[in-house]
Coordinates of C-alpha atoms in Angstrom, one line a residue:
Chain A
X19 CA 77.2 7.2 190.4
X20 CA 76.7 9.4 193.5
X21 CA 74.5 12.4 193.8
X22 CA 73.7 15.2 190.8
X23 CA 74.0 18.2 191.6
X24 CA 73.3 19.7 188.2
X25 CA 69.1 19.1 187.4
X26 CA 69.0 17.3 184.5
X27 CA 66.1 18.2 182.3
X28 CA 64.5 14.6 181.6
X29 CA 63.0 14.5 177.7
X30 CA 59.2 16.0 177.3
X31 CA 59.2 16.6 181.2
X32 CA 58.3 20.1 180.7
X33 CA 60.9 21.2 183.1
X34 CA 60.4 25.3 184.0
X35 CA 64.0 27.2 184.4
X36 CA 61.9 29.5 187.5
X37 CA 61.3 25.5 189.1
X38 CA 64.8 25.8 189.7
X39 CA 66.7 27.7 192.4
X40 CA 69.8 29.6 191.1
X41 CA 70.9 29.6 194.3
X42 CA 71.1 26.5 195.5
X43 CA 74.1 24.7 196.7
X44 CA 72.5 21.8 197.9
X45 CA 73.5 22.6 201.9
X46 CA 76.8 22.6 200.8
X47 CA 79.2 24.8 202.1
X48 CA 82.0 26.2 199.7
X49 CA 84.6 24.8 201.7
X50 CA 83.1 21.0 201.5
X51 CA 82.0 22.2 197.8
X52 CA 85.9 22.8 197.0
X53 CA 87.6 19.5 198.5
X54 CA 85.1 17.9 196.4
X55 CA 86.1 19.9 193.4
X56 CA 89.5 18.9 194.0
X57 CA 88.8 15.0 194.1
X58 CA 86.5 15.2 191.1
X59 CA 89.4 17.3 188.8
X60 CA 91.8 14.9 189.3
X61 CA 89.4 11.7 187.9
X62 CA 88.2 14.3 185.5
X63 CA 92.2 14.6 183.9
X64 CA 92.6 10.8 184.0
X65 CA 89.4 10.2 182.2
X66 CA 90.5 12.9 180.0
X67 CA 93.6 11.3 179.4
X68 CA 92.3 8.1 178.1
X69 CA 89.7 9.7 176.3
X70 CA 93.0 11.6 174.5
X71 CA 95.0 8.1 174.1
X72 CA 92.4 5.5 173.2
X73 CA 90.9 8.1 170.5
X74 CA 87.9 5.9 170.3
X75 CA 84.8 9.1 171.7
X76 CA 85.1 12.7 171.7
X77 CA 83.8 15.2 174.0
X78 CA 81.4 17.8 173.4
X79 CA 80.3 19.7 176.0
X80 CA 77.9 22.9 175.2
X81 CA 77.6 25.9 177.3
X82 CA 74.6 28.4 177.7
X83 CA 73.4 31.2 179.4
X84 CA 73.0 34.9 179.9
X85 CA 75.6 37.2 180.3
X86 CA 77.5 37.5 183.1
X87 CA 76.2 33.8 183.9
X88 CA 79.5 32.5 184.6
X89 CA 80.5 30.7 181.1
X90 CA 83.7 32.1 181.1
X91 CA 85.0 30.7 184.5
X92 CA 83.2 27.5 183.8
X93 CA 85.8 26.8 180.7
X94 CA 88.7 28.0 182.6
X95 CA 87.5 25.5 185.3
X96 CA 87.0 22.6 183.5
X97 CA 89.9 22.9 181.0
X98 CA 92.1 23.3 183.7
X99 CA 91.8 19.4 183.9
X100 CA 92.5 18.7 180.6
X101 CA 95.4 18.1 178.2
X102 CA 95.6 22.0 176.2
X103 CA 96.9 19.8 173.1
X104 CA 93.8 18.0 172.8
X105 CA 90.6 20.2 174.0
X106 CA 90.1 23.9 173.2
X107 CA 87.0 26.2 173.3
X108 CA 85.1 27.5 170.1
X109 CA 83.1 30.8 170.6
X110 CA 79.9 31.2 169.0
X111 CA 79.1 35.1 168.8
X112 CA 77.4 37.2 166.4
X113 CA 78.1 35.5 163.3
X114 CA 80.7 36.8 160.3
X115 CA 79.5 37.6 156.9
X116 CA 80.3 34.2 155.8
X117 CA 79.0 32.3 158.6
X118 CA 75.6 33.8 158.2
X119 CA 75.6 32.9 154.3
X120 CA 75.8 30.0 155.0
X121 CA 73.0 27.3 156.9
X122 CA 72.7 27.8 160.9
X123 CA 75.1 24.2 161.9
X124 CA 77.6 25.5 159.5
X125 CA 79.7 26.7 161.6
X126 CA 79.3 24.9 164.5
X127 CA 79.6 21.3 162.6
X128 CA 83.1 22.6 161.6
X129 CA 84.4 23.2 165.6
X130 CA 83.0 19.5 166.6
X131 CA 86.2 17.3 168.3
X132 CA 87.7 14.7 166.5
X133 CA 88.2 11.8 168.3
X134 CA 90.2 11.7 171.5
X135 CA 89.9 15.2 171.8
X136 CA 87.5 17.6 173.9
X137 CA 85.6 21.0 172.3
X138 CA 83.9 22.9 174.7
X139 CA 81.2 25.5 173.2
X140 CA 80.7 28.7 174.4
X141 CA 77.0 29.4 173.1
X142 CA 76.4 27.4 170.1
X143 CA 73.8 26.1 167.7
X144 CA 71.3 27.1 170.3
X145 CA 71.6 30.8 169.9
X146 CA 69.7 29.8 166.9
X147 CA 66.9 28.9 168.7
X148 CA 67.3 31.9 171.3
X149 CA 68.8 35.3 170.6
X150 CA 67.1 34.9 166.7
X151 CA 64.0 33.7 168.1
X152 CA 64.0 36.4 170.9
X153 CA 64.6 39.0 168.5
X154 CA 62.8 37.9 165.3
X155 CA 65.9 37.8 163.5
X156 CA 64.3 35.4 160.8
X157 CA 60.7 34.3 160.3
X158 CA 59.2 32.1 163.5
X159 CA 58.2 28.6 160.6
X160 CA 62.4 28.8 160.5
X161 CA 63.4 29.0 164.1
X162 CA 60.6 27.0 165.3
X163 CA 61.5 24.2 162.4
X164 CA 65.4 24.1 164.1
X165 CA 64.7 21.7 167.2
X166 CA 64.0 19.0 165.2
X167 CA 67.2 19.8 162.9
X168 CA 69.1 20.3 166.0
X169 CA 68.5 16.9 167.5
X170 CA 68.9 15.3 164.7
X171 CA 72.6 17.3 164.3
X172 CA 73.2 15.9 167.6
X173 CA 72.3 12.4 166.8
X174 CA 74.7 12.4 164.3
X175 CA 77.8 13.5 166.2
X176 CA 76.5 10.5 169.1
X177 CA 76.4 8.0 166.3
X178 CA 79.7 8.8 165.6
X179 CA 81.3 8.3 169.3
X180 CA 80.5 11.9 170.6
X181 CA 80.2 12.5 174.3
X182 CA 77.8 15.3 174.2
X183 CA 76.6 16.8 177.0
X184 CA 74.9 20.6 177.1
X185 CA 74.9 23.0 180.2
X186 CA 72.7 26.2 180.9
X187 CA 74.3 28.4 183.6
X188 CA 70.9 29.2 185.9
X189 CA 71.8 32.8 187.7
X190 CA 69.1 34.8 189.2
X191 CA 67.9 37.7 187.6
X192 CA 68.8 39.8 191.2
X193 CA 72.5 37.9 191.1
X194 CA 72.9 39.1 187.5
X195 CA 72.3 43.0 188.5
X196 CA 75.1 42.5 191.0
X197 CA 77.7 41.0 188.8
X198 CA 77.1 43.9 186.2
X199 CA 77.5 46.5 188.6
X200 CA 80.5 44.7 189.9
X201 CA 82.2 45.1 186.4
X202 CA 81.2 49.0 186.6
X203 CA 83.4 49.2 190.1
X204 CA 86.6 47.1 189.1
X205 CA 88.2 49.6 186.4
X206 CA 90.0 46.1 186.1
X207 CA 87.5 44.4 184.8
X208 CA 86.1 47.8 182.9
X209 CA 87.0 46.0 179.6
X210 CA 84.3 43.6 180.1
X211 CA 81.5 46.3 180.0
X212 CA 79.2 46.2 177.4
X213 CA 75.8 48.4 176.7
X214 CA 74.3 45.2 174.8
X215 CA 74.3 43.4 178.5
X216 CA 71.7 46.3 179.8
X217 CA 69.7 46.0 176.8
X218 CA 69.8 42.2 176.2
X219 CA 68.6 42.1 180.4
X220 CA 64.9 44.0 179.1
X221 CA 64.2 40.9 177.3
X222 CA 64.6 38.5 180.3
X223 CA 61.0 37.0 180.1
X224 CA 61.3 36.4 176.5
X225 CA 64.9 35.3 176.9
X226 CA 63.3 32.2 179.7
X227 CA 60.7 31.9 177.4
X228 CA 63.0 30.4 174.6
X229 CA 65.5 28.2 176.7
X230 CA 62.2 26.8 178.7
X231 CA 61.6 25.9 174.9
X232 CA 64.9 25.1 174.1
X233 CA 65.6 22.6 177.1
X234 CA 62.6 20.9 177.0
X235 CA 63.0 20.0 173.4
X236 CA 66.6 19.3 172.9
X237 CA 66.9 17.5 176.5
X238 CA 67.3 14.2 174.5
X239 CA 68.8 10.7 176.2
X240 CA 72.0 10.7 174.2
X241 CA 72.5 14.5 174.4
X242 CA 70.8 15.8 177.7
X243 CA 70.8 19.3 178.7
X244 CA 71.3 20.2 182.4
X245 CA 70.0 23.1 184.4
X246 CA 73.3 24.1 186.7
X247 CA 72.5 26.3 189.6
X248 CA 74.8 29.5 189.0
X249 CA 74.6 31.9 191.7
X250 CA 77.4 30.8 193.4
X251 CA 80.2 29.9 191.0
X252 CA 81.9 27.3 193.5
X253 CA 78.3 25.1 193.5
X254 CA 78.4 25.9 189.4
X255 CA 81.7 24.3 188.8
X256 CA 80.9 21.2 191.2
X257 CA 77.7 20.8 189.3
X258 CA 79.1 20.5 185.9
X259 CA 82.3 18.4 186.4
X260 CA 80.3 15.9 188.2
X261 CA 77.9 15.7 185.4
X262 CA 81.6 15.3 183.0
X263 CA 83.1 12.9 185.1
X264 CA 79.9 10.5 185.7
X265 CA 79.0 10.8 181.8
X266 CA 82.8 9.8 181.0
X267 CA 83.3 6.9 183.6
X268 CA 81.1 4.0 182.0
X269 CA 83.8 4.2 179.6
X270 CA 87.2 4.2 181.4
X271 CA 87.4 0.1 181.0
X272 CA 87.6 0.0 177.4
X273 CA 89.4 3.3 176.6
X274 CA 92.2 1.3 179.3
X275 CA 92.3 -2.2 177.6
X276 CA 92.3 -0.6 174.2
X277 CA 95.7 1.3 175.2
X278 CA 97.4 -2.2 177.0
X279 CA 96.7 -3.7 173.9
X280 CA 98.3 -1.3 171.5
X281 CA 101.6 -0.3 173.7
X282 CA 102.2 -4.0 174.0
X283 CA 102.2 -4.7 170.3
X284 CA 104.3 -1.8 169.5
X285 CA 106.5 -2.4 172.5
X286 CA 107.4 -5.9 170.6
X287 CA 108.4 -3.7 167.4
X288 CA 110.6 -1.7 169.2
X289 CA 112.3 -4.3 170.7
X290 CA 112.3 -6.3 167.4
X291 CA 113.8 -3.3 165.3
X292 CA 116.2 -2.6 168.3
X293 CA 117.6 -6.7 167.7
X294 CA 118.1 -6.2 163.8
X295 CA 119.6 -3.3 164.4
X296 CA 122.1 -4.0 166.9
X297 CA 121.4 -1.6 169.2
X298 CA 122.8 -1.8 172.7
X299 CA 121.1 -0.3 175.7
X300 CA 122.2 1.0 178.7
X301 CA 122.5 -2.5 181.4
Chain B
X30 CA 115.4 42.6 182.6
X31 CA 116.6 39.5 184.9
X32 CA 119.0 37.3 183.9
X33 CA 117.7 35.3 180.9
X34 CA 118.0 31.0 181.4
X35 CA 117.5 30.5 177.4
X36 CA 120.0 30.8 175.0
X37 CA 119.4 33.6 172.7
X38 CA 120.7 33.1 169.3
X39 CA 122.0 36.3 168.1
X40 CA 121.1 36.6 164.3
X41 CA 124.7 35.2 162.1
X42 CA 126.5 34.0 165.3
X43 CA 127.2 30.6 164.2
X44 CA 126.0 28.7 167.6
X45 CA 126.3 25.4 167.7
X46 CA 123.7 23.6 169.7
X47 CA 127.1 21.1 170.8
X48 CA 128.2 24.0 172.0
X49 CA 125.0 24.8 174.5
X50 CA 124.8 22.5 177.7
X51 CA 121.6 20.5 177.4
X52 CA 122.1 20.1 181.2
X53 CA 122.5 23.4 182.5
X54 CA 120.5 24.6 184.9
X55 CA 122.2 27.7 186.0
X56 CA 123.3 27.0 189.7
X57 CA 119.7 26.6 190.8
X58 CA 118.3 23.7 192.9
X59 CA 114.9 22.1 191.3
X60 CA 112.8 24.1 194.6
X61 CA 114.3 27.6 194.2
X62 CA 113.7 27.0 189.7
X63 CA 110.2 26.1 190.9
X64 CA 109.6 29.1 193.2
X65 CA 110.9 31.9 190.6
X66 CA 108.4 29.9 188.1
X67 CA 105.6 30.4 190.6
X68 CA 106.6 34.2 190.3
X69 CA 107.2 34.1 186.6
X70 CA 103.6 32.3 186.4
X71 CA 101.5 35.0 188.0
X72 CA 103.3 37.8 185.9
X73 CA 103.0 35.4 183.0
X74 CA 98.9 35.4 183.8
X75 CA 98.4 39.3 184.2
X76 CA 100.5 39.9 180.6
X77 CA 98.6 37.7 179.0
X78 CA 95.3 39.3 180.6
X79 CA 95.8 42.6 179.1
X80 CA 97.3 40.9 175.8
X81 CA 93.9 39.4 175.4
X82 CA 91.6 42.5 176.7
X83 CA 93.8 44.8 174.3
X84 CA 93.8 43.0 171.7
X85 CA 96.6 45.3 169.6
X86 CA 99.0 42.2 169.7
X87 CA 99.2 38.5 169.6
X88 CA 101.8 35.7 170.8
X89 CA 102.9 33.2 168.8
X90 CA 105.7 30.9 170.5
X91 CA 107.1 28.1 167.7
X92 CA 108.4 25.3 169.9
X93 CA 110.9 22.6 168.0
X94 CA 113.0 19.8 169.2
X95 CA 113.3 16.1 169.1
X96 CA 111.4 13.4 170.3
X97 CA 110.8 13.5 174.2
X98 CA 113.0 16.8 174.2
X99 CA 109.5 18.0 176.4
X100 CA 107.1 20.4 173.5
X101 CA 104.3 18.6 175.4
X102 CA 105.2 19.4 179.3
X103 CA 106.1 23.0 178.1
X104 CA 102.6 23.7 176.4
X105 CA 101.2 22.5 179.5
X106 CA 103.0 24.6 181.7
X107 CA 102.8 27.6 179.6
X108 CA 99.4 27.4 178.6
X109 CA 98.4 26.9 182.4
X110 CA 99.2 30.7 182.8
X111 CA 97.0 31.7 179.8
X112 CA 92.8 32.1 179.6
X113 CA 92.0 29.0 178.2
X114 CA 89.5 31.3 175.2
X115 CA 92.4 33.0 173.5
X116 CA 95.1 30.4 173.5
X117 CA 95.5 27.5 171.9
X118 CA 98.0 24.9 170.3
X119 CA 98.9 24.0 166.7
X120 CA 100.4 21.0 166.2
X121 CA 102.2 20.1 163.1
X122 CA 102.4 16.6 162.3
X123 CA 103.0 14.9 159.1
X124 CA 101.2 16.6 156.2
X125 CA 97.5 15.6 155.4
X126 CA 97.3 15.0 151.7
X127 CA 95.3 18.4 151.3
X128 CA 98.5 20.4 153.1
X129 CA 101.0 18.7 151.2
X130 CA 99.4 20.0 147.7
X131 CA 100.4 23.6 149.4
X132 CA 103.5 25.8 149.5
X133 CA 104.8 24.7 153.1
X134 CA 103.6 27.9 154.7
X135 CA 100.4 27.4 153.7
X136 CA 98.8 25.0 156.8
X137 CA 101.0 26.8 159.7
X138 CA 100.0 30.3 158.4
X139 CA 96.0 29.4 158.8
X140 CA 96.7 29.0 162.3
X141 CA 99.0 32.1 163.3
X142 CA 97.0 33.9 166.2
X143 CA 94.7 36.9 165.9
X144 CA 95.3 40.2 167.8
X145 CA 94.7 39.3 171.3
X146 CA 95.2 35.7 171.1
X147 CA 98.1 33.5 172.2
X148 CA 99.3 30.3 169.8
X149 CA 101.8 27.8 170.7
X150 CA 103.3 25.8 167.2
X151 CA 104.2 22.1 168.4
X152 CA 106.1 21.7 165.9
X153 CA 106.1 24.7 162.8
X154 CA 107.0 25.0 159.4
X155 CA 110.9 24.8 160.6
X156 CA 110.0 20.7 159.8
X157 CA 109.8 21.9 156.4
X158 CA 113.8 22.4 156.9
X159 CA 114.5 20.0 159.2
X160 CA 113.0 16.4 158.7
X161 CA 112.2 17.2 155.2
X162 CA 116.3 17.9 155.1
X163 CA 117.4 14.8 156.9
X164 CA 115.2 12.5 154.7
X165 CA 115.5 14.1 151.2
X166 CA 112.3 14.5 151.0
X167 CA 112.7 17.7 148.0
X168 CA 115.1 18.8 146.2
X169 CA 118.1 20.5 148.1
X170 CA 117.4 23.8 146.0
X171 CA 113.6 23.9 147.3
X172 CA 114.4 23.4 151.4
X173 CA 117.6 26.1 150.7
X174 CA 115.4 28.5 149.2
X175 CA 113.2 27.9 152.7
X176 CA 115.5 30.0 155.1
X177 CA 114.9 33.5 153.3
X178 CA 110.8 32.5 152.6
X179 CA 110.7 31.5 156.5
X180 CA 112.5 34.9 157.5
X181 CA 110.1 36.8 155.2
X182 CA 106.9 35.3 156.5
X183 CA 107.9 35.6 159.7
X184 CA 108.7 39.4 159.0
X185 CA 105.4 40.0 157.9
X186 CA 103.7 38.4 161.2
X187 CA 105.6 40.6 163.3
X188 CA 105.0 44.0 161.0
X189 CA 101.1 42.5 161.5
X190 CA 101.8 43.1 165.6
X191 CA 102.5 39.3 166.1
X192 CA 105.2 39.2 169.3
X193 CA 107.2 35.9 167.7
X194 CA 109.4 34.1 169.8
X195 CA 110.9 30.2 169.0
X196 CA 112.7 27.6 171.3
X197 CA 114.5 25.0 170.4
X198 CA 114.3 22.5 173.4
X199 CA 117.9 21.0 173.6
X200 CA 118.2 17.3 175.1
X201 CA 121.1 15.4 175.0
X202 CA 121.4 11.8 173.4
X203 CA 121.7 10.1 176.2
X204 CA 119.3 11.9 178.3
X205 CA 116.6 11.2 175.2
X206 CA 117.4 7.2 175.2
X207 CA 116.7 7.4 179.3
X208 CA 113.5 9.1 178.2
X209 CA 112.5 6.5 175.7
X210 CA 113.6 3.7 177.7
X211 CA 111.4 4.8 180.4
X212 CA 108.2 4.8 178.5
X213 CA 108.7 0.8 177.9
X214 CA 109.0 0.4 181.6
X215 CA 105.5 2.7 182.4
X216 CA 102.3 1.0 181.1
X217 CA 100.4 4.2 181.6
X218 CA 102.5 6.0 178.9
X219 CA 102.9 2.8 176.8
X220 CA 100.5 4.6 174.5
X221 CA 103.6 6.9 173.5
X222 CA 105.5 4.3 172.6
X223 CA 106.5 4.6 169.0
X224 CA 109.0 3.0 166.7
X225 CA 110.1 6.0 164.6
X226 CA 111.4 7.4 167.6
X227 CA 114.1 5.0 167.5
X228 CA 114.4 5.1 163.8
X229 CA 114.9 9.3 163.8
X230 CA 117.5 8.6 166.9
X231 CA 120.0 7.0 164.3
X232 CA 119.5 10.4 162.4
X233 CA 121.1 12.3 165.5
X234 CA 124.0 13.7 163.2
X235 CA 122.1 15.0 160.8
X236 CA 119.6 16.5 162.8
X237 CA 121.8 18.4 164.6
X238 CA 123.2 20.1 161.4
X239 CA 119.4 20.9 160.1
X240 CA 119.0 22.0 163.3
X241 CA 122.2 24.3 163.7
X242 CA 121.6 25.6 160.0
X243 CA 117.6 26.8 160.8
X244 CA 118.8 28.5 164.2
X245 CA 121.3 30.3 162.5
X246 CA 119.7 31.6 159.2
X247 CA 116.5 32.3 161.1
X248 CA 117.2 33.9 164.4
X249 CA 116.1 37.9 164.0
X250 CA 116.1 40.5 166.0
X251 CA 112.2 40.5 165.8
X252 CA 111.6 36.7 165.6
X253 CA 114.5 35.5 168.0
X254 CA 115.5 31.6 168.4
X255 CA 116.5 30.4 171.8
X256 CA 118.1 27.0 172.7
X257 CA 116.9 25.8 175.6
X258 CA 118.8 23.5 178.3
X259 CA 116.2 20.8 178.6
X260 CA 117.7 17.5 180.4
X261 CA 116.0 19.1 183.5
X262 CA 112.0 20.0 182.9
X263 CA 111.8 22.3 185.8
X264 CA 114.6 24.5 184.3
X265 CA 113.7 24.1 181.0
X266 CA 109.9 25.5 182.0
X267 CA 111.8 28.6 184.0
X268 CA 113.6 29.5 181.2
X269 CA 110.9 29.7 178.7
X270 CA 108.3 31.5 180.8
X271 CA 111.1 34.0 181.6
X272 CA 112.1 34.7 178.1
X273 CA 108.1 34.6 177.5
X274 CA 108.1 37.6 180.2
X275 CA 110.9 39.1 179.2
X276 CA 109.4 39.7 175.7
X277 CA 105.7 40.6 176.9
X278 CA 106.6 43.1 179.6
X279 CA 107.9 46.1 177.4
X280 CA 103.8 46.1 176.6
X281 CA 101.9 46.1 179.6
X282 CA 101.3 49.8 180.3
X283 CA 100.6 50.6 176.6
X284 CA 97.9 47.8 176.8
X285 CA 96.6 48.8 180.2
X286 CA 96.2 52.5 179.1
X287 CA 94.3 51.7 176.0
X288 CA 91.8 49.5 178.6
X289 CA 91.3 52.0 180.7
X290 CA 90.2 54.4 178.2
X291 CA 88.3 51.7 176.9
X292 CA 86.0 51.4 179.6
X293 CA 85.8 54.6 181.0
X294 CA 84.1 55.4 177.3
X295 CA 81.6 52.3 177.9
X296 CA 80.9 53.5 181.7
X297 CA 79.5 56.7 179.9
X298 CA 77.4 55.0 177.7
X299 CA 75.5 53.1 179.9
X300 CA 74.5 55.5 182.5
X301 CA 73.0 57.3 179.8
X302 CA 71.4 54.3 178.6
X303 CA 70.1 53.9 182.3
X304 CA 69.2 57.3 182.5
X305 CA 67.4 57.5 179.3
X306 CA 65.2 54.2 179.9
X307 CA 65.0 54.8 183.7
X308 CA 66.5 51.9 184.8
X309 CA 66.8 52.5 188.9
X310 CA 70.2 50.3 190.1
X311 CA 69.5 48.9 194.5
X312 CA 70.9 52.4 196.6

């Protein structure tokens, strides 16, 4: 395993998100960042392509953060290595009439990847714990009774071959100014404005509040949450597809014997129903 | 409009896929196929940028052909150009036990894409005409009754602002038996290998009349078949993204204008929002 550049919040070790820079790159410069990128992507797509084959794990990998944070080119980035057949993106946002009739994992439990494949959450579950909780959308005995419920959700989807790892995109409060005002300036990206962003940016203190909370007790060893420095979206991506590819490698060896073993034993049924059959190939 | 590399089937024509060269590559070399698909690619991203951000239509491209004919490569590369949160693939395989105590519409027309979104069918409910055809798997009376119900469904999508466009991905027999052959040899893909492949081969005939059949009786003006030459990937890829194009473009400016309206409204709203809490923005 070589060196993390996403901090990875260690269980109980009351990690603090304003511990953490948002700016760091770890003296990298975007240049070097990028040729590692580059090297990284293409181990992610194999390991993503056993992962597909051997259909023995799945991949779960959770993203939060505040707007503008960067989730958005984080997907595009890290999907970009894998097969579009097999991993996709479920959105969490406000939830629909039905969704909210129902309990809070409802709706996430039903997006989770079947084996072989790859789900990558944008927000999640965790809003639970965060937007509700920041806004006293139900009484605090519910929210606060969720981080048990949550880990033991998580446990679950482990137990049953999951892959789960969970990112929160770490921008600056400064660095998320400048990307809204950005959005004002490109009538391009005009579309993307949004009064909620200036309103949901009043609450910033409560907002660090709840993923300091959040973090700290859902960082779990089967299902850790990472702290991914976000100010500079080159360092961001390198953070988090180092943290996918060194979760996925331990188990590259089994997901390749599992797949020698199975083309051989059809390869013999081909070649036996090819004999019965008569059929002549190409010398 | 450029010259178009896909066969459109115009609707009662009577094409014959014999009829269509499965190796036709229009005069182009592999490099100069590749650099109008670089071209196509980037058009290909901005169209589906404003399809998304618009959100007053969605794409849904229903891809079909026989084993190896390439539905995988072409998702790939035609997914490549899309944002990874508003497209996504459906693939249709043999029926789970809860589809198949449905009408056949019933599974694919869950996953036909919202406004805004982009869906590529790996497969449709065209196997509802087509395998289940070949193999007798219902009455002749049901699958006949199928062309008209397909036509009508389809009709409704489109009224719905669904932009519906289906390729047929034509390979010829020999080409598919070099394809087969080849996964035996390649322990990587060994994992592909699989003995119906060779069992549906001996069905060639009979395919090719299911096939001719659904082309013809389903080809609309609004929901348009095209047979594409597909011995050679990189032509096969140009020719769908250009047809892709080709059907998008008429669009763009409506989309763009309703954007920019869009945002100009937000701008508005949250200067006075800044105004009205005091919010002071760096000089």
């Amino acid at each position: 395993m070589t060196m993390a550049y996403a901090h990875l919040v260690k269980p109980d070790s009351k990690t603090r998100l304003d511990d953490v820079d948002a700016g760091s790159h770890a003296g990298l410069s975007e240049e070097e960042a990028m040729a590692k990128l580059d090297k990284l992507g293409e181990r992610m797509a194999d390991l993503q392509e056993l992962l597909f084959a051997a259909k023995q794990n799945s991949l779960l990998i959770v993203l939060q953060g505040r707007d503008t944070s960067g989730k958005d080119g984080s997907i595009r980035r890290m999907l970009h290595y894998c097969n579009v057949q097999s991993s996709r993106v479920a959105s969490f946002k406000e939830p629909t009439e039905l969704e909210a009739s129902h309990d809070f994992l409802w709706r996430v439990h039903r997006e989770v990847p079947a084996k072989g494949d790859v789900v990558v959450f944008n927000r999640s579950h965790y809003e639970d714990v965060l937007v509700v909780r920041v806004h006293k959308l139900v009484p605090k005995k519910l929210w606060k009774a969720r981080y048990d419920q949550i880990n033991a959700f998580e446990d679950t989807l482990v137990s049953s071959g999951t892959i789960l790892l969970k990112f929160y995109l770490h921008i600056s409060k400064g660095e998320q100014e400048k990307r809204l005002l950005a959005r004002e300036e490109n009538p391009d990206k005009a579309f993307k404005l949004s009064l909620s962003d200036w309103k949901e940016r009043e609450c910033w203190d409560d907002y660090t509040e709840a993923f300091d909370d959040a973090l700290d007790k859902c960082s779990t060893k089967h299902a850790p949450w990472y702290i991914v420095p976000a100010n500079h979206k080159w360092f961001r991506d390198l953070a988090i597809t180092q943290a996918v590819v060194d979760a996925l490698d331990p188990y590259a060896k089994d997901w390749h014997d599992a797949l020698k073993d199975r083309g051989k034993k059809e390869k013999l049924e081909i070649e036996a129903y090819r004999a019965s059959e008569g059929i002549k190939l190409p010398s």
